[in-house]
Amino acid sequence: MKLTRDFPRNDTMAQWQTADHQDTQVVGELFAHFGTERFTVQSTRTGVPVLWLSRELLQDVIGFLRKIPSPFVMLYDLSATDERMRSHRDGLPQSDFTVFYHLLSIDRNADVMLKVPLKESDLTLPTITNQFPNANWYEREVWDLMGITFDGHPHLTRIMMPKSWQGHPLRKDYPARATEFDPFMLDAVKQDLEQDNLRFKPEEWGMSRGNEHEDYMFLNLGPNHPSAHGAFRLVLQLDGEEIRDCVPDIGYHHRGAEKMGERQSWHSYIPYTDRVEYLGGVMNNLPYVLAVEKLAGITVPNRVDMIRVMMAELFRIQSHLLFLGTYIQDVGAM
């Protein structure tokens, strides 16, 4: 096949240019219900309307978006940004840390992002786990890595880092290299502390030790177990042979990819995206590269699009072969 052949493009797609999206339906609905003065609209290149609001208004706005016709029923993402070193605001609210909420409407096939500015001296927000249960893990991650507290959260504990970890590593003032830390010394006191932190305490996992009649048994499944491929730990609460509760421990997958990015340029960071999944190859590179191209307004030739598709298919086949091999092993055929 000639890769220089012209493949048809969808020329009706909007160019990735900065826009405030004030003419979108959801922005109009929010302005009509709450008033324009309670929001700051941010111009972006993401194609998604972005509105800044106060934390006092957050719960009401999210509740409104969940109940309007064709509602925003999915919390697609929730995270935070350390903006203390940001040198320009372009009319946006002053913010040391910003927490953003990305909501999705299935019926509308539309997105909206809400941003809440916070001062370093008052890093608290109300939890939204009462409206979106999946916010539980998102909020734990933001507290773990950024140090932002969510009032009313049912179990605000570390989710990525070990319990004994000091500080919040995604803050910009947190060291990004091992050589920037003091030399590591493991004396007897620190060793005892680490051993105590490793001791299993059901209450720290949101589980009870037993009922009024008997104690429960607790079992570790993983982090390395034949039935759980990869480093993944499950803590099981057992009443006899019945599993009463199961709490996953996902911290083994945290590699600090965002922290690595603080030391890289947009171009030199591309190889780090390979680490997301070791057989994905370009399928892991493309989400990052496509985002960079959209933000920078870069349009690649048709030839590049075709090569990308071919490479992604080759890596997809490789991933499927591994899956089939491990599945055959799990059912006892090897």
GROMACS .gro file of C-alpha atoms in nm:
model
  334
    1MET     CA    1   0.000   0.000   0.000
    2LYS     CA    2   0.126   0.348  -0.083
    3LEU     CA    3   0.149   0.543   0.239
    4THR     CA    4   0.157   0.869   0.043
    5ARG     CA    5  -0.200   0.813  -0.074
    6ASP     CA    6  -0.450   1.078   0.041
    7PHE     CA    7  -0.695   0.935   0.291
    8PRO     CA    8  -1.024   1.117   0.349
    9ARG     CA    9  -1.039   1.348   0.650
   10ASN     CA   10  -1.335   1.486   0.839
   11ASP     CA   11  -1.297   1.853   0.754
   12THR     CA   12  -1.607   1.946   0.955
   13MET     CA   13  -1.418   1.895   1.281
   14ALA     CA   14  -1.343   2.219   1.460
   15GLN     CA   15  -0.984   2.334   1.474
   16TRP     CA   16  -0.820   2.315   1.815
   17GLN     CA   17  -0.827   2.686   1.885
   18THR     CA   18  -0.876   2.868   2.212
   19ALA     CA   19  -1.246   2.917   2.289
   20ASP     CA   20  -1.451   3.000   2.599
   21HIS     CA   21  -1.757   2.793   2.493
   22GLN     CA   22  -1.997   3.040   2.654
   23ASP     CA   23  -2.249   2.960   2.383
   24THR     CA   24  -2.276   2.593   2.486
   25GLN     CA   25  -2.602   2.472   2.634
   26VAL     CA   26  -2.469   2.370   2.974
   27VAL     CA   27  -2.297   2.706   3.032
   28GLY     CA   28  -2.622   2.886   2.950
   29GLU     CA   29  -2.812   2.664   3.193
   30LEU     CA   30  -2.564   2.732   3.473
   31PHE     CA   31  -2.569   3.107   3.408
   32ALA     CA   32  -2.950   3.112   3.406
   33HIS     CA   33  -2.981   2.921   3.734
   34PHE     CA   34  -2.692   3.059   3.941
   35GLY     CA   35  -2.605   3.389   3.767
   36THR     CA   36  -2.308   3.476   3.548
   37GLU     CA   37  -2.131   3.662   3.828
   38ARG     CA   38  -2.071   3.341   4.022
   39PHE     CA   39  -1.852   3.186   3.750
   40THR     CA   40  -1.532   3.266   3.566
   41VAL     CA   41  -1.514   3.111   3.219
   42GLN     CA   42  -1.172   2.995   3.104
   43SER     CA   43  -1.075   2.987   2.738
   44THR     CA   44  -0.905   2.658   2.647
   45ARG     CA   45  -0.804   2.441   2.354
   46THR     CA   46  -0.957   2.122   2.490
   47GLY     CA   47  -1.299   2.164   2.330
   48VAL     CA   48  -1.460   2.144   2.676
   49PRO     CA   49  -1.622   2.437   2.861
   50VAL     CA   50  -1.429   2.519   3.180
   51LEU     CA   51  -1.585   2.720   3.461
   52TRP     CA   52  -1.426   2.840   3.785
   53LEU     CA   53  -1.644   2.863   4.095
   54SER     CA   54  -1.613   2.888   4.471
   55ARG     CA   55  -1.604   2.580   4.690
   56GLU     CA   56  -1.920   2.703   4.865
   57LEU     CA   57  -2.105   2.668   4.534
   58LEU     CA   58  -1.954   2.333   4.434
   59GLN     CA   59  -2.210   2.094   4.586
   60ASP     CA   60  -2.506   2.293   4.451
   61VAL     CA   61  -2.363   2.311   4.098
   62ILE     CA   62  -2.284   1.940   4.083
   63GLY     CA   63  -2.628   1.857   4.220
   64PHE     CA   64  -2.786   2.082   3.956
   65LEU     CA   65  -2.589   1.921   3.672
   66ARG     CA   66  -2.699   1.574   3.790
   67LYS     CA   67  -3.070   1.666   3.780
   68ILE     CA   68  -3.115   1.882   3.471
   69PRO     CA   69  -3.269   1.728   3.156
   70SER     CA   70  -3.007   1.509   2.986
   71PRO     CA   71  -2.800   1.522   3.305
   72PHE     CA   72  -2.428   1.493   3.363
   73VAL     CA   73  -2.433   1.151   3.523
   74MET     CA   74  -2.064   1.055   3.514
   75LEU     CA   75  -1.772   1.190   3.713
   76TYR     CA   76  -1.508   1.129   3.448
   77ASP     CA   77  -1.211   1.268   3.639
   78LEU     CA   78  -1.119   1.455   3.956
   79SER     CA   79  -0.770   1.577   4.030
   80ALA     CA   80  -0.568   1.880   4.138
   81THR     CA   81  -0.292   2.111   4.016
   82ASP     CA   82  -0.023   2.289   4.213
   83GLU     CA   83  -0.024   2.639   4.060
   84ARG     CA   84   0.197   2.823   4.307
   85MET     CA   85   0.470   2.870   4.047
   86ARG     CA   86   0.235   2.980   3.770
   87SER     CA   87   0.354   3.315   3.635
   88HIS     CA   88   0.039   3.428   3.452
   89ARG     CA   89  -0.331   3.407   3.532
   90ASP     CA   90  -0.492   3.578   3.229
   91GLY     CA   91  -0.791   3.700   3.427
   92LEU     CA   92  -0.845   3.373   3.614
   93PRO     CA   93  -0.899   3.355   3.992
   94GLN     CA   94  -0.593   3.359   4.214
   95SER     CA   95  -0.516   3.002   4.314
   96ASP     CA   96  -0.232   2.821   4.488
   97PHE     CA   97  -0.395   2.483   4.427
   98THR     CA   98  -0.680   2.406   4.188
   99VAL     CA   99  -0.913   2.106   4.211
  100PHE     CA  100  -1.098   2.020   3.890
  101TYR     CA  101  -1.405   1.805   3.827
  102HIS     CA  102  -1.466   1.665   3.477
  103LEU     CA  103  -1.830   1.565   3.427
  104LEU     CA  104  -1.982   1.381   3.131
  105SER     CA  105  -2.337   1.369   2.997
  106ILE     CA  106  -2.412   1.049   2.806
  107ASP     CA  107  -2.736   1.182   2.656
  108ARG     CA  108  -2.575   1.502   2.532
  109ASN     CA  109  -2.240   1.346   2.443
  110ALA     CA  110  -2.096   1.653   2.612
  111ASP     CA  111  -1.842   1.742   2.880
  112VAL     CA  112  -1.800   2.021   3.131
  113MET     CA  113  -1.513   2.094   3.370
  114LEU     CA  114  -1.549   2.274   3.702
  115LYS     CA  115  -1.245   2.427   3.873
  116VAL     CA  116  -1.222   2.535   4.237
  117PRO     CA  117  -0.935   2.768   4.343
  118LEU     CA  118  -0.780   2.714   4.686
  119LYS     CA  119  -0.531   2.909   4.897
  120GLU     CA  120  -0.236   2.719   5.043
  121SER     CA  121  -0.345   2.823   5.392
  122ASP     CA  122  -0.690   2.664   5.354
  123LEU     CA  123  -0.676   2.345   5.149
  124THR     CA  124  -1.019   2.201   5.226
  125LEU     CA  125  -1.318   2.110   5.011
  126PRO     CA  126  -1.647   1.931   5.074
  127THR     CA  127  -1.650   1.571   4.955
  128ILE     CA  128  -1.877   1.482   4.664
  129THR     CA  129  -1.887   1.110   4.748
  130ASN     CA  130  -2.251   1.165   4.844
  131GLN     CA  131  -2.323   1.250   4.478
  132PHE     CA  132  -2.064   1.045   4.292
  133PRO     CA  133  -1.945   0.733   4.482
  134ASN     CA  134  -1.644   0.698   4.250
  135ALA     CA  135  -1.513   1.027   4.390
  136ASN     CA  136  -1.396   0.821   4.689
  137TRP     CA  137  -1.072   0.706   4.529
  138TYR     CA  138  -1.018   1.029   4.336
  139GLU     CA  139  -1.036   1.236   4.654
  140ARG     CA  140  -0.808   0.997   4.841
  141GLU     CA  141  -0.552   1.030   4.561
  142VAL     CA  142  -0.570   1.411   4.569
  143TRP     CA  143  -0.517   1.410   4.946
  144ASP     CA  144  -0.237   1.155   4.922
  145LEU     CA  145  -0.040   1.329   4.647
  146MET     CA  146  -0.138   1.696   4.701
  147GLY     CA  147  -0.243   1.728   5.066
  148ILE     CA  148  -0.592   1.867   4.997
  149THR     CA  149  -0.853   1.759   5.254
  150PHE     CA  150  -1.211   1.663   5.164
  151ASP     CA  151  -1.447   1.721   5.455
  152GLY     CA  152  -1.698   1.441   5.507
  153HIS     CA  153  -1.502   1.179   5.314
  154PRO     CA  154  -1.579   0.833   5.458
  155HIS     CA  155  -1.219   0.704   5.457
  156LEU     CA  156  -0.962   0.970   5.367
  157THR     CA  157  -0.638   0.770   5.380
  158ARG     CA  158  -0.340   0.721   5.150
  159ILE     CA  159  -0.415   0.520   4.839
  160MET     CA  160  -0.093   0.535   4.633
  161MET     CA  161   0.187   0.592   4.881
  162PRO     CA  162   0.280   0.378   5.185
  163LYS     CA  163   0.125   0.475   5.516
  164SER     CA  164   0.464   0.583   5.651
  165TRP     CA  165   0.532   0.822   5.361
  166GLN     CA  166   0.611   1.179   5.462
  167GLY     CA  167   0.466   1.466   5.260
  168HIS     CA  168   0.265   1.490   4.939
  169PRO     CA  169   0.487   1.411   4.639
  170LEU     CA  170   0.303   1.588   4.356
  171ARG     CA  171   0.351   1.928   4.512
  172LYS     CA  172   0.598   2.133   4.309
  173ASP     CA  173   0.821   2.194   4.611
  174TYR     CA  174   0.857   1.821   4.675
  175PRO     CA  175   1.190   1.682   4.544
  176ALA     CA  176   1.173   1.504   4.210
  177ARG     CA  177   1.507   1.321   4.234
  178ALA     CA  178   1.645   1.084   4.494
  179THR     CA  179   1.965   1.289   4.514
  180GLU     CA  180   1.764   1.584   4.648
  181PHE     CA  181   1.667   1.391   4.962
  182ASP     CA  182   1.877   1.350   5.274
  183PRO     CA  183   2.069   1.019   5.289
  184PHE     CA  184   1.843   0.733   5.392
  185MET     CA  185   1.929   0.587   5.730
  186LEU     CA  186   1.741   0.295   5.885
  187ASP     CA  187   1.813   0.301   6.256
  188ALA     CA  188   1.643   0.082   6.515
  189VAL     CA  189   1.372   0.338   6.593
  190LYS     CA  190   1.282   0.388   6.228
  191GLN     CA  191   1.287   0.014   6.166
  192ASP     CA  192   1.041  -0.041   6.451
  193LEU     CA  193   0.819   0.233   6.309
  194GLU     CA  194   0.821   0.076   5.963
  195GLN     CA  195   0.740  -0.266   6.107
  196ASP     CA  196   0.450  -0.117   6.303
  197ASN     CA  197   0.317   0.050   5.989
  198LEU     CA  198   0.319  -0.288   5.814
  199ARG     CA  199   0.107  -0.446   6.088
  200PHE     CA  200  -0.244  -0.512   5.958
  201LYS     CA  201  -0.516  -0.315   6.136
  202PRO     CA  202  -0.865  -0.376   5.991
  203GLU     CA  203  -0.993  -0.038   6.110
  204GLU     CA  204  -0.744   0.140   5.886
  205TRP     CA  205  -0.897  -0.039   5.588
  206GLY     CA  206  -1.253   0.049   5.683
  207MET     CA  207  -1.330  -0.304   5.807
  208SER     CA  208  -1.441  -0.436   6.146
  209ARG     CA  209  -1.256  -0.708   6.336
  210GLY     CA  210  -1.568  -0.916   6.392
  211ASN     CA  211  -1.936  -0.928   6.481
  212GLU     CA  212  -2.100  -0.982   6.818
  213HIS     CA  213  -2.048  -1.358   6.800
  214GLU     CA  214  -1.703  -1.414   6.651
  215ASP     CA  215  -1.395  -1.256   6.497
  216TYR     CA  216  -1.341  -1.239   6.124
  217MET     CA  217  -1.042  -1.387   5.946
  218PHE     CA  218  -0.839  -1.164   5.714
  219LEU     CA  219  -0.653  -1.297   5.413
  220ASN     CA  220  -0.406  -1.132   5.174
  221LEU     CA  221  -0.454  -1.216   4.806
  222GLY     CA  222  -0.143  -1.083   4.635
  223PRO     CA  223   0.039  -0.859   4.567
  224ASN     CA  224   0.192  -1.151   4.377
  225HIS     CA  225  -0.059  -1.428   4.326
  226PRO     CA  226  -0.121  -1.667   4.033
  227SER     CA  227  -0.482  -1.546   4.000
  228ALA     CA  228  -0.392  -1.176   4.003
  229HIS     CA  229  -0.152  -1.092   3.721
  230GLY     CA  230   0.067  -0.799   3.805
  231ALA     CA  231   0.133  -0.638   4.143
  232PHE     CA  232  -0.213  -0.613   4.294
  233ARG     CA  233  -0.317  -0.685   4.652
  234LEU     CA  234  -0.665  -0.770   4.779
  235VAL     CA  235  -0.742  -0.778   5.151
  236LEU     CA  236  -1.029  -1.022   5.213
  237GLN     CA  237  -1.252  -1.023   5.520
  238LEU     CA  238  -1.376  -1.380   5.576
  239ASP     CA  239  -1.658  -1.516   5.788
  240GLY     CA  240  -1.580  -1.885   5.760
  241GLU     CA  241  -1.568  -1.946   5.386
  242GLU     CA  242  -1.785  -1.646   5.304
  243ILE     CA  243  -1.615  -1.326   5.183
  244ARG     CA  244  -1.776  -1.038   5.374
  245ASP     CA  245  -1.561  -0.756   5.240
  246CYS     CA  246  -1.279  -0.698   4.993
  247VAL     CA  247  -1.051  -0.393   4.985
  248PRO     CA  248  -0.801  -0.348   4.698
  249ASP     CA  249  -0.454  -0.204   4.751
  250ILE     CA  250  -0.352  -0.038   4.423
  251GLY     CA  251  -0.043   0.152   4.537
  252TYR     CA  252   0.194  -0.097   4.376
  253HIS     CA  253   0.107   0.051   4.037
  254HIS     CA  254   0.219   0.405   4.124
  255ARG     CA  255   0.541   0.495   3.941
  256GLY     CA  256   0.542   0.872   3.979
  257ALA     CA  257   0.496   0.940   3.608
  258GLU     CA  258   0.366   1.292   3.674
  259LYS     CA  259   0.666   1.368   3.896
  260MET     CA  260   0.904   1.248   3.624
  261GLY     CA  261   0.738   1.493   3.387
  262GLU     CA  262   0.848   1.788   3.601
  263ARG     CA  263   1.207   1.715   3.492
  264GLN     CA  264   1.136   1.657   3.123
  265SER     CA  265   1.044   1.859   2.817
  266TRP     CA  266   0.726   1.773   2.629
  267HIS     CA  267   0.936   1.577   2.377
  268SER     CA  268   1.171   1.390   2.613
  269TYR     CA  269   0.876   1.269   2.820
  270ILE     CA  270   0.737   1.049   2.539
  271PRO     CA  271   0.941   0.735   2.632
  272TYR     CA  272   0.800   0.743   2.986
  273THR     CA  273   0.451   0.679   2.850
  274ASP     CA  274   0.570   0.330   2.747
  275ARG     CA  275   0.571   0.236   3.115
  276VAL     CA  276   0.193   0.247   3.146
  277GLU     CA  277   0.175  -0.105   3.009
  278TYR     CA  278   0.482  -0.283   2.878
  279LEU     CA  279   0.317  -0.439   2.571
  280GLY     CA  280   0.106  -0.139   2.468
  281GLY     CA  281   0.387   0.052   2.299
  282VAL     CA  282   0.256   0.328   2.076
  283MET     CA  283  -0.096   0.279   2.211
  284ASN     CA  284   0.034   0.435   2.533
  285ASN     CA  285   0.234   0.702   2.351
  286LEU     CA  286  -0.057   0.822   2.138
  287PRO     CA  287  -0.290   0.963   2.409
  288TYR     CA  288  -0.008   1.183   2.536
  289VAL     CA  289   0.122   1.280   2.192
  290LEU     CA  290  -0.228   1.356   2.059
  291ALA     CA  291  -0.294   1.579   2.361
  292VAL     CA  292   0.030   1.771   2.298
  293GLU     CA  293  -0.060   1.812   1.930
  294LYS     CA  294  -0.406   1.945   2.014
  295LEU     CA  295  -0.275   2.193   2.269
  296ALA     CA  296   0.000   2.310   2.032
  297GLY     CA  297  -0.226   2.324   1.727
  298ILE     CA  298  -0.017   2.068   1.536
  299THR     CA  299  -0.175   1.884   1.242
  300VAL     CA  300   0.016   1.576   1.123
  301PRO     CA  301   0.011   1.445   0.762
  302ASN     CA  302  -0.215   1.160   0.652
  303ARG     CA  303   0.092   0.939   0.622
  304VAL     CA  304   0.160   0.976   0.994
  305ASP     CA  305  -0.199   0.886   1.082
  306MET     CA  306  -0.174   0.570   0.874
  307ILE     CA  307   0.158   0.463   1.029
  308ARG     CA  308   0.017   0.522   1.376
  309VAL     CA  309  -0.284   0.300   1.309
  310MET     CA  310  -0.064   0.020   1.172
  311MET     CA  311   0.172   0.036   1.471
  312ALA     CA  312  -0.116   0.041   1.719
  313GLU     CA  313  -0.265  -0.270   1.557
  314LEU     CA  314   0.065  -0.458   1.583
  315PHE     CA  315   0.093  -0.380   1.954
  316ARG     CA  316  -0.274  -0.471   2.004
  317ILE     CA  317  -0.210  -0.816   1.853
  318GLN     CA  318   0.091  -0.859   2.083
  319SER     CA  319  -0.117  -0.771   2.390
  320HIS     CA  320  -0.391  -1.014   2.289
  321LEU     CA  321  -0.141  -1.296   2.245
  322LEU     CA  322  -0.015  -1.242   2.599
  323PHE     CA  323  -0.371  -1.238   2.732
  324LEU     CA  324  -0.454  -1.563   2.556
  325GLY     CA  325  -0.137  -1.725   2.688
  326THR     CA  326  -0.202  -1.627   3.051
  327TYR     CA  327  -0.567  -1.728   3.021
  328ILE     CA  328  -0.466  -2.073   2.893
  329GLN     CA  329  -0.225  -2.102   3.186
  330ASP     CA  330  -0.494  -2.002   3.437
  331VAL     CA  331  -0.738  -2.270   3.320
  332GLY     CA  332  -0.469  -2.536   3.360
  333ALA     CA  333  -0.379  -2.608   2.999
  334MET     CA  334  -0.006  -2.564   3.059
   0.00000   0.00000   0.00000
